[in-house]
GROMACS .gro file of N, CA and C in nm:
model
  486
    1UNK      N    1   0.084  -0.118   0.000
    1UNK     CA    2   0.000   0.000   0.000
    1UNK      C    3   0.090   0.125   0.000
    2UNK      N    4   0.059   0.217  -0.073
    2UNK     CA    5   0.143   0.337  -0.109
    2UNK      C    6   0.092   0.435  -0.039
    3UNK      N    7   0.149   0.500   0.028
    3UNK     CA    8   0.085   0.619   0.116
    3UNK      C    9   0.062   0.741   0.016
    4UNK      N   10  -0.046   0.820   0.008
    4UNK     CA   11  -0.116   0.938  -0.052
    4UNK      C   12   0.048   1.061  -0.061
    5UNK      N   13   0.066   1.130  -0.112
    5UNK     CA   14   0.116   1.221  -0.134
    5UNK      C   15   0.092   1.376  -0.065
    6UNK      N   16  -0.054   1.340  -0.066
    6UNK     CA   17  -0.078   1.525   0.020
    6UNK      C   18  -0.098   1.432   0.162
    7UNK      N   19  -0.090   1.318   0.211
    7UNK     CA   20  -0.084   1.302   0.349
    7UNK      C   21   0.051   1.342   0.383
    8UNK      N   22   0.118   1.284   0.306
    8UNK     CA   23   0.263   1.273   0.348
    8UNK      C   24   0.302   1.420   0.336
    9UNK      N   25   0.279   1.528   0.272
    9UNK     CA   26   0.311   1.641   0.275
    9UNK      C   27   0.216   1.726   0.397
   10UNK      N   28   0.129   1.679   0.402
   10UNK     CA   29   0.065   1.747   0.521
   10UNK      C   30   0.148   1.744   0.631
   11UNK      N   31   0.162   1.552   0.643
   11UNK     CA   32   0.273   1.539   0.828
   11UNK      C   33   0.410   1.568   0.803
   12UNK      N   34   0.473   1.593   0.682
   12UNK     CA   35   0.580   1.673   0.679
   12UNK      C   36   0.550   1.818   0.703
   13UNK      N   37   0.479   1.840   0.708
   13UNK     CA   38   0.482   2.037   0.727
   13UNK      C   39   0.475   2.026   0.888
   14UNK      N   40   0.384   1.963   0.966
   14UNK     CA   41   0.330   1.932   1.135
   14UNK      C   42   0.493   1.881   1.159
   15UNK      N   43   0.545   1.808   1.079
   15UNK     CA   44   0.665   1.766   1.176
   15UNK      C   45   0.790   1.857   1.144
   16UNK      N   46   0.810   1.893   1.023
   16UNK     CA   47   0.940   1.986   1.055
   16UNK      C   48   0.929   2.112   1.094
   17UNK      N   49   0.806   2.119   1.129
   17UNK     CA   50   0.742   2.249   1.223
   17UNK      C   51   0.795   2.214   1.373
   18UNK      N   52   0.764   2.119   1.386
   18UNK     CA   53   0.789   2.074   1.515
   18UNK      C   54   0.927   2.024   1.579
   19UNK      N   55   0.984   1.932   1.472
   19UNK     CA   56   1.116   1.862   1.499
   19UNK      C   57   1.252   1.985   1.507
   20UNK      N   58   1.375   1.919   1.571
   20UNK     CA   59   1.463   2.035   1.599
   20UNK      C   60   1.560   1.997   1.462
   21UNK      N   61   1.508   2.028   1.345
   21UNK     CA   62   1.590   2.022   1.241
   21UNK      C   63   1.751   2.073   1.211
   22UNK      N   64   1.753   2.199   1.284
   22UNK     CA   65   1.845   2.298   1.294
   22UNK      C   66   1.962   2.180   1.384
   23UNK      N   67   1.913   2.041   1.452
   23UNK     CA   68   2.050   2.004   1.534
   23UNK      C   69   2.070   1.893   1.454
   24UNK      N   70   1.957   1.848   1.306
   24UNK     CA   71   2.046   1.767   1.206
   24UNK      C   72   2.197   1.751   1.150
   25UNK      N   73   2.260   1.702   1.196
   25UNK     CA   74   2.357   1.737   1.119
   25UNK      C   75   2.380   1.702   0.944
   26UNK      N   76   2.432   1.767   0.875
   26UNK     CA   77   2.437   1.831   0.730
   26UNK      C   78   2.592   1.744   0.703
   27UNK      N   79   2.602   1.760   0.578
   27UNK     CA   80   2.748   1.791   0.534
   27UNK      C   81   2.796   1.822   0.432
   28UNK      N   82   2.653   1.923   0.364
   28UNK     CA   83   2.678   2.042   0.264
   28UNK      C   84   2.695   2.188   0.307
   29UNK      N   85   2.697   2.193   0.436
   29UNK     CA   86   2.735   2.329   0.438
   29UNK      C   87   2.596   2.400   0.531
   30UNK      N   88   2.519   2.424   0.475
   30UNK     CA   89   2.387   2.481   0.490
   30UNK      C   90   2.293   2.384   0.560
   31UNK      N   91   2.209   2.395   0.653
   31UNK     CA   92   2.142   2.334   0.653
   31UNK      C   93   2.022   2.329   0.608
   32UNK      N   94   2.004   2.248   0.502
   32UNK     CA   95   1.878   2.234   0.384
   32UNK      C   96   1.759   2.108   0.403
   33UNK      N   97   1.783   2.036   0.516
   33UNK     CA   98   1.780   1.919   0.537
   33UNK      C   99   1.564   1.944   0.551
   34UNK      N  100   1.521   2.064   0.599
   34UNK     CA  101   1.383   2.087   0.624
   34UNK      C  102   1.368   2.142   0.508
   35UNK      N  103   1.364   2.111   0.373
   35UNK     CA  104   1.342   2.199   0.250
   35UNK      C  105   1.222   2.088   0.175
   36UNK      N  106   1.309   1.942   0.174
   36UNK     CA  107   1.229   1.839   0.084
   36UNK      C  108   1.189   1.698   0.179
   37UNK      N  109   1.055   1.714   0.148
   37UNK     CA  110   1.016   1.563   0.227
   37UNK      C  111   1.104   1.467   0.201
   38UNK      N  112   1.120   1.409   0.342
   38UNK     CA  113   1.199   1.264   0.330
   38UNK      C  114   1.144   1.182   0.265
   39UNK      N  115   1.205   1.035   0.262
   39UNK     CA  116   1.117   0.939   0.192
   39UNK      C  117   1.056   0.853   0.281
   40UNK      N  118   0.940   0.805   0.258
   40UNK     CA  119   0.870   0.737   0.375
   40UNK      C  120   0.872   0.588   0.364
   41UNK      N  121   0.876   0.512   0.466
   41UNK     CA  122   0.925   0.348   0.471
   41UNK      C  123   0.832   0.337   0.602
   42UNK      N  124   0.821   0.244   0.582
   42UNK     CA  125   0.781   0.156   0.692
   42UNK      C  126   0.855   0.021   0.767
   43UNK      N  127   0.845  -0.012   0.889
   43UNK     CA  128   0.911  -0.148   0.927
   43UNK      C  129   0.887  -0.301   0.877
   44UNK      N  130   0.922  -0.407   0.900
   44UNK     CA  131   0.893  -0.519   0.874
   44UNK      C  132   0.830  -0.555   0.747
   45UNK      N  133   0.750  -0.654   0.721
   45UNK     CA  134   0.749  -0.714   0.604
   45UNK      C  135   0.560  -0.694   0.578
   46UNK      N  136   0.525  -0.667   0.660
   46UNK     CA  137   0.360  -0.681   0.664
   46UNK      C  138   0.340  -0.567   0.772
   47UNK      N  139   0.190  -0.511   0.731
   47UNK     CA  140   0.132  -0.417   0.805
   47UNK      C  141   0.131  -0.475   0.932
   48UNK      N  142   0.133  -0.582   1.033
   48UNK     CA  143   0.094  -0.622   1.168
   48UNK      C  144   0.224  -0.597   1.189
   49UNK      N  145   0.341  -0.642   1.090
   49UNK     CA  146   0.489  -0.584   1.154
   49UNK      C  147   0.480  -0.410   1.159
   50UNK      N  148   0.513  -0.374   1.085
   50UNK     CA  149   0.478  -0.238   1.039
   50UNK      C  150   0.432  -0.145   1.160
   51UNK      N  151   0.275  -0.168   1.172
   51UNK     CA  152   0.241  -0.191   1.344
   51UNK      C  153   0.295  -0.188   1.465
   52UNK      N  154   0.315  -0.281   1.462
   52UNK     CA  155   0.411  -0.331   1.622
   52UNK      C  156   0.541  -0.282   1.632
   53UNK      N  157   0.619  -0.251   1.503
   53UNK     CA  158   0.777  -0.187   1.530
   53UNK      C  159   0.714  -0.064   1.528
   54UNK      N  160   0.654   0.026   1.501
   54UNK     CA  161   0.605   0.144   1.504
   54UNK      C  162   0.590   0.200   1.637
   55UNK      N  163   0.524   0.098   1.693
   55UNK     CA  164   0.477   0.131   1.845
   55UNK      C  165   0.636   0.114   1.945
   56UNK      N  166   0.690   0.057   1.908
   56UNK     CA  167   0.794   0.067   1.979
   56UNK      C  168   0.899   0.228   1.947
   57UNK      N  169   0.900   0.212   1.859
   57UNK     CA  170   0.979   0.353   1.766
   57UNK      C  171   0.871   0.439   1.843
   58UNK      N  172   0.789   0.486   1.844
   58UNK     CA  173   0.674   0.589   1.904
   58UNK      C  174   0.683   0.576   2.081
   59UNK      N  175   0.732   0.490   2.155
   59UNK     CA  176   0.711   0.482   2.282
   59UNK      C  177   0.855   0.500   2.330
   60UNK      N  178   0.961   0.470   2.202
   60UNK     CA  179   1.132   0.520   2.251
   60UNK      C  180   1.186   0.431   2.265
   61UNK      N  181   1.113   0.282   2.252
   61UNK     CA  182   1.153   0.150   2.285
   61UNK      C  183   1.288   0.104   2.144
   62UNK      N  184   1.242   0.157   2.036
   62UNK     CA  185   1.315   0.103   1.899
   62UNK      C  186   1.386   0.239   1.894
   63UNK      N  187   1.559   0.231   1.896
   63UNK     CA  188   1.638   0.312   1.796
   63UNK      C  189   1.726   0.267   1.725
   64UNK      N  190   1.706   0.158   1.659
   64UNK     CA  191   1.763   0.100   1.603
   64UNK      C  192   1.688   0.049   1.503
   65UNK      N  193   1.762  -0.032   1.369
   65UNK     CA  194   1.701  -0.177   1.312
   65UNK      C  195   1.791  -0.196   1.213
   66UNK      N  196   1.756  -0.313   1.144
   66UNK     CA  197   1.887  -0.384   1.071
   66UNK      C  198   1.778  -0.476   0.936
   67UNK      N  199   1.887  -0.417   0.815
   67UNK     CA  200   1.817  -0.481   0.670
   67UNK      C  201   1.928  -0.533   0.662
   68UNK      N  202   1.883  -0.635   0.517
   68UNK     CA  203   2.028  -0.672   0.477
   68UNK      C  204   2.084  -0.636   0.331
   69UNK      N  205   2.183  -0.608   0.383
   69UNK     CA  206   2.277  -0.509   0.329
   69UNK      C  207   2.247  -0.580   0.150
   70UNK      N  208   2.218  -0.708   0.098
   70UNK     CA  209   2.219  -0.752  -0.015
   70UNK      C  210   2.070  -0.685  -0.106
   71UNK      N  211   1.984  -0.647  -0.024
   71UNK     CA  212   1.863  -0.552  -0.040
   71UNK      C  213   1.896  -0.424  -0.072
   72UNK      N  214   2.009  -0.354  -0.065
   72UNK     CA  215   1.994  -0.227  -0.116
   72UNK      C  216   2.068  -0.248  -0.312
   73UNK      N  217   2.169  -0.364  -0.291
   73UNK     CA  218   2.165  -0.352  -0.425
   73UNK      C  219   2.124  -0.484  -0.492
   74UNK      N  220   2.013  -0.507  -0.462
   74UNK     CA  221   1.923  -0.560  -0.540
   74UNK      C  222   1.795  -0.398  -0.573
   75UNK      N  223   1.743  -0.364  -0.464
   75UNK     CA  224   1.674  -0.235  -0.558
   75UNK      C  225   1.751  -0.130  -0.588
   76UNK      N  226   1.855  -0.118  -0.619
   76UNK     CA  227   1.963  -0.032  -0.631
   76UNK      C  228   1.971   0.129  -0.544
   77UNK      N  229   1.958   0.079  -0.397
   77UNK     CA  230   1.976   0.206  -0.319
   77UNK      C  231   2.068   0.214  -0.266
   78UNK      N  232   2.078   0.321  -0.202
   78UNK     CA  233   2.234   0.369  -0.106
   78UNK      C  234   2.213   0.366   0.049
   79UNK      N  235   2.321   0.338   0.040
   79UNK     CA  236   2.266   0.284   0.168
   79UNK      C  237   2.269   0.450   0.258
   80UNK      N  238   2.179   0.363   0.390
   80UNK     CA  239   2.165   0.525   0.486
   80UNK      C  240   2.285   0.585   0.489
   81UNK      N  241   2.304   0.719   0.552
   81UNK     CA  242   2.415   0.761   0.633
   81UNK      C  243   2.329   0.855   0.773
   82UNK      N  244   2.389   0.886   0.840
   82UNK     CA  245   2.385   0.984   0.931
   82UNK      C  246   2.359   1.110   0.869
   83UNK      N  247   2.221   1.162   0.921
   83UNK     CA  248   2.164   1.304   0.901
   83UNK      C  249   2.039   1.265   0.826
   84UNK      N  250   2.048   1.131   0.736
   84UNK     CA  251   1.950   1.099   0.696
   84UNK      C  252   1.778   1.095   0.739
   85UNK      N  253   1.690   1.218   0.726
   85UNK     CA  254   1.540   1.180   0.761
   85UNK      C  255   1.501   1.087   0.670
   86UNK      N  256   1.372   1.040   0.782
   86UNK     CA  257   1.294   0.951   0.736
   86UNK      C  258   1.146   0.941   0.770
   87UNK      N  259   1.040   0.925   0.692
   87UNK     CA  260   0.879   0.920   0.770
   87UNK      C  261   0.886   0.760   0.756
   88UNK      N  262   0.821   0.749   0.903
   88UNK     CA  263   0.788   0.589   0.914
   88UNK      C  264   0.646   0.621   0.930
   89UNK      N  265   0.605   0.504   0.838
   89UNK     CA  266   0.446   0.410   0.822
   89UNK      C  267   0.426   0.332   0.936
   90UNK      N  268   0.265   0.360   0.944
   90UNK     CA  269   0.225   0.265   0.984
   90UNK      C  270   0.162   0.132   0.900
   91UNK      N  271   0.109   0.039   0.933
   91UNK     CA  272   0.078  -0.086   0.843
   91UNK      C  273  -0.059  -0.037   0.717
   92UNK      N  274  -0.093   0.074   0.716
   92UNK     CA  275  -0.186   0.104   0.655
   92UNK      C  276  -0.125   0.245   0.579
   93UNK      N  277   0.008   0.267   0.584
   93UNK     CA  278   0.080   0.329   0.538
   93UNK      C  279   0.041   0.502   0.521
   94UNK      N  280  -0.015   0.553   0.675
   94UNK     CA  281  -0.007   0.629   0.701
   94UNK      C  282   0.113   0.683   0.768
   95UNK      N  283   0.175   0.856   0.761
   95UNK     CA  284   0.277   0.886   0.868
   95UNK      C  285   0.267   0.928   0.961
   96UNK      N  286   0.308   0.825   1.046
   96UNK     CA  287   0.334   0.855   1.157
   96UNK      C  288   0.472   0.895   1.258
   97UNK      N  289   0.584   0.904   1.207
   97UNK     CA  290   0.694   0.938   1.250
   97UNK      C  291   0.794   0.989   1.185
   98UNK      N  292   0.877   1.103   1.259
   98UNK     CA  293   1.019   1.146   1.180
   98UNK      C  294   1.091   1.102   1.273
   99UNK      N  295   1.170   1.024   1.200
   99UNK     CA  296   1.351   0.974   1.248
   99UNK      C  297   1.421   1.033   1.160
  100UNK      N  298   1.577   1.030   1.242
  100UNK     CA  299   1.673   1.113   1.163
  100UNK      C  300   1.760   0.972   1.172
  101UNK      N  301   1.827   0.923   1.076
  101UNK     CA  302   1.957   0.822   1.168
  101UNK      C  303   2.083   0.897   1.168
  102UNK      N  304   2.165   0.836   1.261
  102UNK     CA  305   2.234   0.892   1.386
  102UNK      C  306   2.387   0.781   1.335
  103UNK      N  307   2.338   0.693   1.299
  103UNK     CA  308   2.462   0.575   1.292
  103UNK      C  309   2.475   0.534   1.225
  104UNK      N  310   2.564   0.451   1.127
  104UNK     CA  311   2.531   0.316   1.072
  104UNK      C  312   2.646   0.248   1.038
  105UNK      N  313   2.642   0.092   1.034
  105UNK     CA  314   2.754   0.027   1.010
  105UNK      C  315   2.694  -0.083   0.922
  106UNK      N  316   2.814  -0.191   0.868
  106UNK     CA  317   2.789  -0.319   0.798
  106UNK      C  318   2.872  -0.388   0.848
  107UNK      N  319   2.811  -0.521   0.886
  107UNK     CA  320   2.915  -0.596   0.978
  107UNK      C  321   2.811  -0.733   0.949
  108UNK      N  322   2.882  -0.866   0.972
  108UNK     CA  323   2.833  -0.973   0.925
  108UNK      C  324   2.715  -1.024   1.028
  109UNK      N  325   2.628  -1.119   0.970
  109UNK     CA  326   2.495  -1.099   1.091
  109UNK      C  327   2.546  -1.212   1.182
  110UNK      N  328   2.671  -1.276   1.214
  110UNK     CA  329   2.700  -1.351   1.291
  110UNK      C  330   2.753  -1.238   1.424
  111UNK      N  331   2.838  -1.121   1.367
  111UNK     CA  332   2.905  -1.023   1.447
  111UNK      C  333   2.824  -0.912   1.504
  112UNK      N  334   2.686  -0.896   1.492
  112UNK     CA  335   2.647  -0.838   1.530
  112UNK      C  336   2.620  -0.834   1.722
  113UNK      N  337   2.603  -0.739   1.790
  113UNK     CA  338   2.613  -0.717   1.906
  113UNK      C  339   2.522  -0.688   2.008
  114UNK      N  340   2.519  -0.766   2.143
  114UNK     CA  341   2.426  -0.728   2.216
  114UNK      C  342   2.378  -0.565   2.236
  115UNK      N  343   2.420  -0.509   2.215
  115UNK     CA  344   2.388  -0.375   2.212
  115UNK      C  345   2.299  -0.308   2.103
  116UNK      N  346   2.320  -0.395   2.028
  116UNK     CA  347   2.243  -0.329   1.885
  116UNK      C  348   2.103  -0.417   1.932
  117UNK      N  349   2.085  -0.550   1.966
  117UNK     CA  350   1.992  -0.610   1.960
  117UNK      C  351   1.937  -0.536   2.053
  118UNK      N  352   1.976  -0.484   2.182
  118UNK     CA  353   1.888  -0.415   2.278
  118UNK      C  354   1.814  -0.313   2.224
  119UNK      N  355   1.897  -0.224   2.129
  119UNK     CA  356   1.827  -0.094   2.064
  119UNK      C  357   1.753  -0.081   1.978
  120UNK      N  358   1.735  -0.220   1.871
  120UNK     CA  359   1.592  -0.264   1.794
  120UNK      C  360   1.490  -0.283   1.947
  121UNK      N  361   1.457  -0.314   2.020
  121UNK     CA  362   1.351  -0.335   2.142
  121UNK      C  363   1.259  -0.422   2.135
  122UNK      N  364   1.303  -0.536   2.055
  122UNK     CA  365   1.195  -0.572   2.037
  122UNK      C  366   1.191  -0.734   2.147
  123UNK      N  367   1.082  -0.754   2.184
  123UNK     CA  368   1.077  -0.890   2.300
  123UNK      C  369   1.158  -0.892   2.406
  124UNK      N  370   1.250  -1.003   2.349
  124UNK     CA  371   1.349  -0.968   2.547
  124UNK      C  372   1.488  -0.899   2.548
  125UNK      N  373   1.515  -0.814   2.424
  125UNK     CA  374   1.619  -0.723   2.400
  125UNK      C  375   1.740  -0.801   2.444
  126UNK      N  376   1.752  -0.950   2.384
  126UNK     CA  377   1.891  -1.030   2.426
  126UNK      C  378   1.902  -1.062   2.271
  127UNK      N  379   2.032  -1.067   2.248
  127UNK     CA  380   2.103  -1.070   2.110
  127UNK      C  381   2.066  -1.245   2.093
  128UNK      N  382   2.055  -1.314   2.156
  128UNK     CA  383   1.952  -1.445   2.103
  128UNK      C  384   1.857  -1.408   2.041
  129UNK      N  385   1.745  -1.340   2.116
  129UNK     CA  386   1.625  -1.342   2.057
  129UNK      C  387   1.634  -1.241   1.879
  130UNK      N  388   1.747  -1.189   1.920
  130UNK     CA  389   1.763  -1.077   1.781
  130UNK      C  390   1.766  -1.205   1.711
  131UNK      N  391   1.863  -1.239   1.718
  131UNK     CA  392   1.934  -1.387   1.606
  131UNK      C  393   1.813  -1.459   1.571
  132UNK      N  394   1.754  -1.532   1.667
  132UNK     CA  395   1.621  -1.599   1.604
  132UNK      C  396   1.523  -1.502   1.515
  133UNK      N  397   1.475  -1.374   1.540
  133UNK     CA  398   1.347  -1.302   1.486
  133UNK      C  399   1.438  -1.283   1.345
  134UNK      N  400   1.573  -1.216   1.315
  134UNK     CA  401   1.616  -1.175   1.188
  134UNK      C  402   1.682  -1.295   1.105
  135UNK      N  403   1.699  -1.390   1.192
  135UNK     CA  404   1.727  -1.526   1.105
  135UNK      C  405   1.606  -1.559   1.032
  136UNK      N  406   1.556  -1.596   1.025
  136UNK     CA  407   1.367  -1.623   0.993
  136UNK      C  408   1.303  -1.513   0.954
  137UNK      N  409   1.331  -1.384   0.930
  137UNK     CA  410   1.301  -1.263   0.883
  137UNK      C  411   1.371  -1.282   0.728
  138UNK      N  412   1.533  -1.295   0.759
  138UNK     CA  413   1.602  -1.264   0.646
  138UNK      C  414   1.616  -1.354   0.544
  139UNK      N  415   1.573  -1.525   0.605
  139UNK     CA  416   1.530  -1.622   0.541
  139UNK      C  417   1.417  -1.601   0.451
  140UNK      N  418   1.289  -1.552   0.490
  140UNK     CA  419   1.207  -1.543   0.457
  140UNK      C  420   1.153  -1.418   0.338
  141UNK      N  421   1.251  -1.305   0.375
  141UNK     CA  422   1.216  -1.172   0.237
  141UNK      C  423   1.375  -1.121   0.249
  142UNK      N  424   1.496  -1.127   0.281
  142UNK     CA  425   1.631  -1.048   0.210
  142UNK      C  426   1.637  -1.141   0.077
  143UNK      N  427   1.643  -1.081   0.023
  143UNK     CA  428   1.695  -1.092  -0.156
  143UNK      C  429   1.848  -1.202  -0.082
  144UNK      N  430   1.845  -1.250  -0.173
  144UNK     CA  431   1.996  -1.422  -0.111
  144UNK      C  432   1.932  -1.510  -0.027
  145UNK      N  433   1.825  -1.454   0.058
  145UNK     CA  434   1.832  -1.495   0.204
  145UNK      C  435   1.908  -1.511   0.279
  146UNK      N  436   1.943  -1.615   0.378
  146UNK     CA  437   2.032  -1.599   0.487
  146UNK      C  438   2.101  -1.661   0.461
  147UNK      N  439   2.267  -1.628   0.544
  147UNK     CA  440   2.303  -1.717   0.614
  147UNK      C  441   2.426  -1.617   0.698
  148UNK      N  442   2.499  -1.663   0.732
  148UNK     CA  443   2.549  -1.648   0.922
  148UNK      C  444   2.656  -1.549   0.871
  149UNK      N  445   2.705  -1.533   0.766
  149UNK     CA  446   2.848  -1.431   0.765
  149UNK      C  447   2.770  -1.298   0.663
  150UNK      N  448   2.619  -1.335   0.639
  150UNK     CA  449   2.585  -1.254   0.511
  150UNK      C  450   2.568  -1.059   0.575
  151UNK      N  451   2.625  -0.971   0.499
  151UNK     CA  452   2.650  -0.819   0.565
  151UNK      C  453   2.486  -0.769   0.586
  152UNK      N  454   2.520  -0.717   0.758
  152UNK     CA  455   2.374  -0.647   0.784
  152UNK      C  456   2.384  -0.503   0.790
  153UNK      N  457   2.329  -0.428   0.777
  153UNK     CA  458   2.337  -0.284   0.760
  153UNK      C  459   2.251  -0.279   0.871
  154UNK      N  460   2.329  -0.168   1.032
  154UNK     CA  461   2.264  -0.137   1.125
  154UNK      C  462   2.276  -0.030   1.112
  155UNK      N  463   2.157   0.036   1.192
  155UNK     CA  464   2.152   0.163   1.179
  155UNK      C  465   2.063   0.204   1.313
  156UNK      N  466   2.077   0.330   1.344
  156UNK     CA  467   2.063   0.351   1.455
  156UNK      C  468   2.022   0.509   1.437
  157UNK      N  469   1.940   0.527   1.471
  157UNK     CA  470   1.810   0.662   1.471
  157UNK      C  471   1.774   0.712   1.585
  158UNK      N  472   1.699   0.861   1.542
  158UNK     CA  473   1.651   0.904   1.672
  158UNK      C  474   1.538   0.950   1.619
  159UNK      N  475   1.416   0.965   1.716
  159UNK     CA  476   1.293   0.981   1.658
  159UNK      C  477   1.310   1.132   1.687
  160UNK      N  478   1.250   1.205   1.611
  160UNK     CA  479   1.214   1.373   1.599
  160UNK      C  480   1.089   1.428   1.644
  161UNK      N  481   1.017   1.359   1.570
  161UNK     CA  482   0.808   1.387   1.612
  161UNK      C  483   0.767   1.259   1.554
  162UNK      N  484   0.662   1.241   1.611
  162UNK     CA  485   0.622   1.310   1.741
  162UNK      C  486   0.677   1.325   1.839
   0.00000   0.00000   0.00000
């Protein structure tokens, strides 16, 4: 489901009204970063995911999450960097959130770290339970699918607005 265009421009005007854009950091010089709507994404693979990581991202629980890295060039994107906005969907692909990300690395999904798993939030925030939910995630929709040395792209955000 594709989110409307004048929605998405509506909660971009309410949020960079609101958000502290000015402490984005840039690295053209100017800060231009409140000029053009971000692009809007949503979490997980289905609206009930979509949903439920939302609510965590909205309550402060999620600053984090992790794709795999073989997904950006299969649809031929770039990957995040830092300063990067973003509107997150909900499962019905309304917006409901501005994140900025803050971090990001690529590192193999065997090396990934209790710390990162705590900052996705999701269940019992132990780098087990990460391993099981994105094993069976990445099996199931990363372009290759899985396996244990394949590069994950983490990234690590901060919500703006609401």
């Amino acid at each position: 489901m594709e989110p409307q265009a004048s929605e998405l421009d509506a909660f971009w005007e309410v949020a960079r009204s609101h958000a502290d854009l000015q402490g984005v950091p840039t690295y053209t010089g100017e800060n231009a970063v409140g000029l053009l709507r971000p692009p809007a994404w949503s979490f997980g693979a289905n609206p009930q995911q979509a949903d439920r990581l939302l609510a965590l991202v909205l309550d402060g629980t999620k600053t984090a999450t992790a794709s795999a890295r073989a997904d950006y060039d299969t649809f031929d994107e770039p990957l995040p960097e830092p300063g990067l906005l973003g509107i997150v969907l909900d499962g019905r692909a309304k917006p409901r959130a501005l994140v900025v990300t803050t971090e990001v690395r690529v590192t193999p999904f065997a090396e990934v770290d209790e710390a990162h798993a705590a900052a996705e939030g999701e269940g019992e925030r132990t780098l087990a339970h990460w391993r099981r939910v994105h094993e069976r995630f990445f099996t199931e929709h990363a372009a290759g699918g899985f396996a244990p040395d394949m590069p994950v792209v983490l990234e690590r955000f901060r919500r703006l607005y609401p």
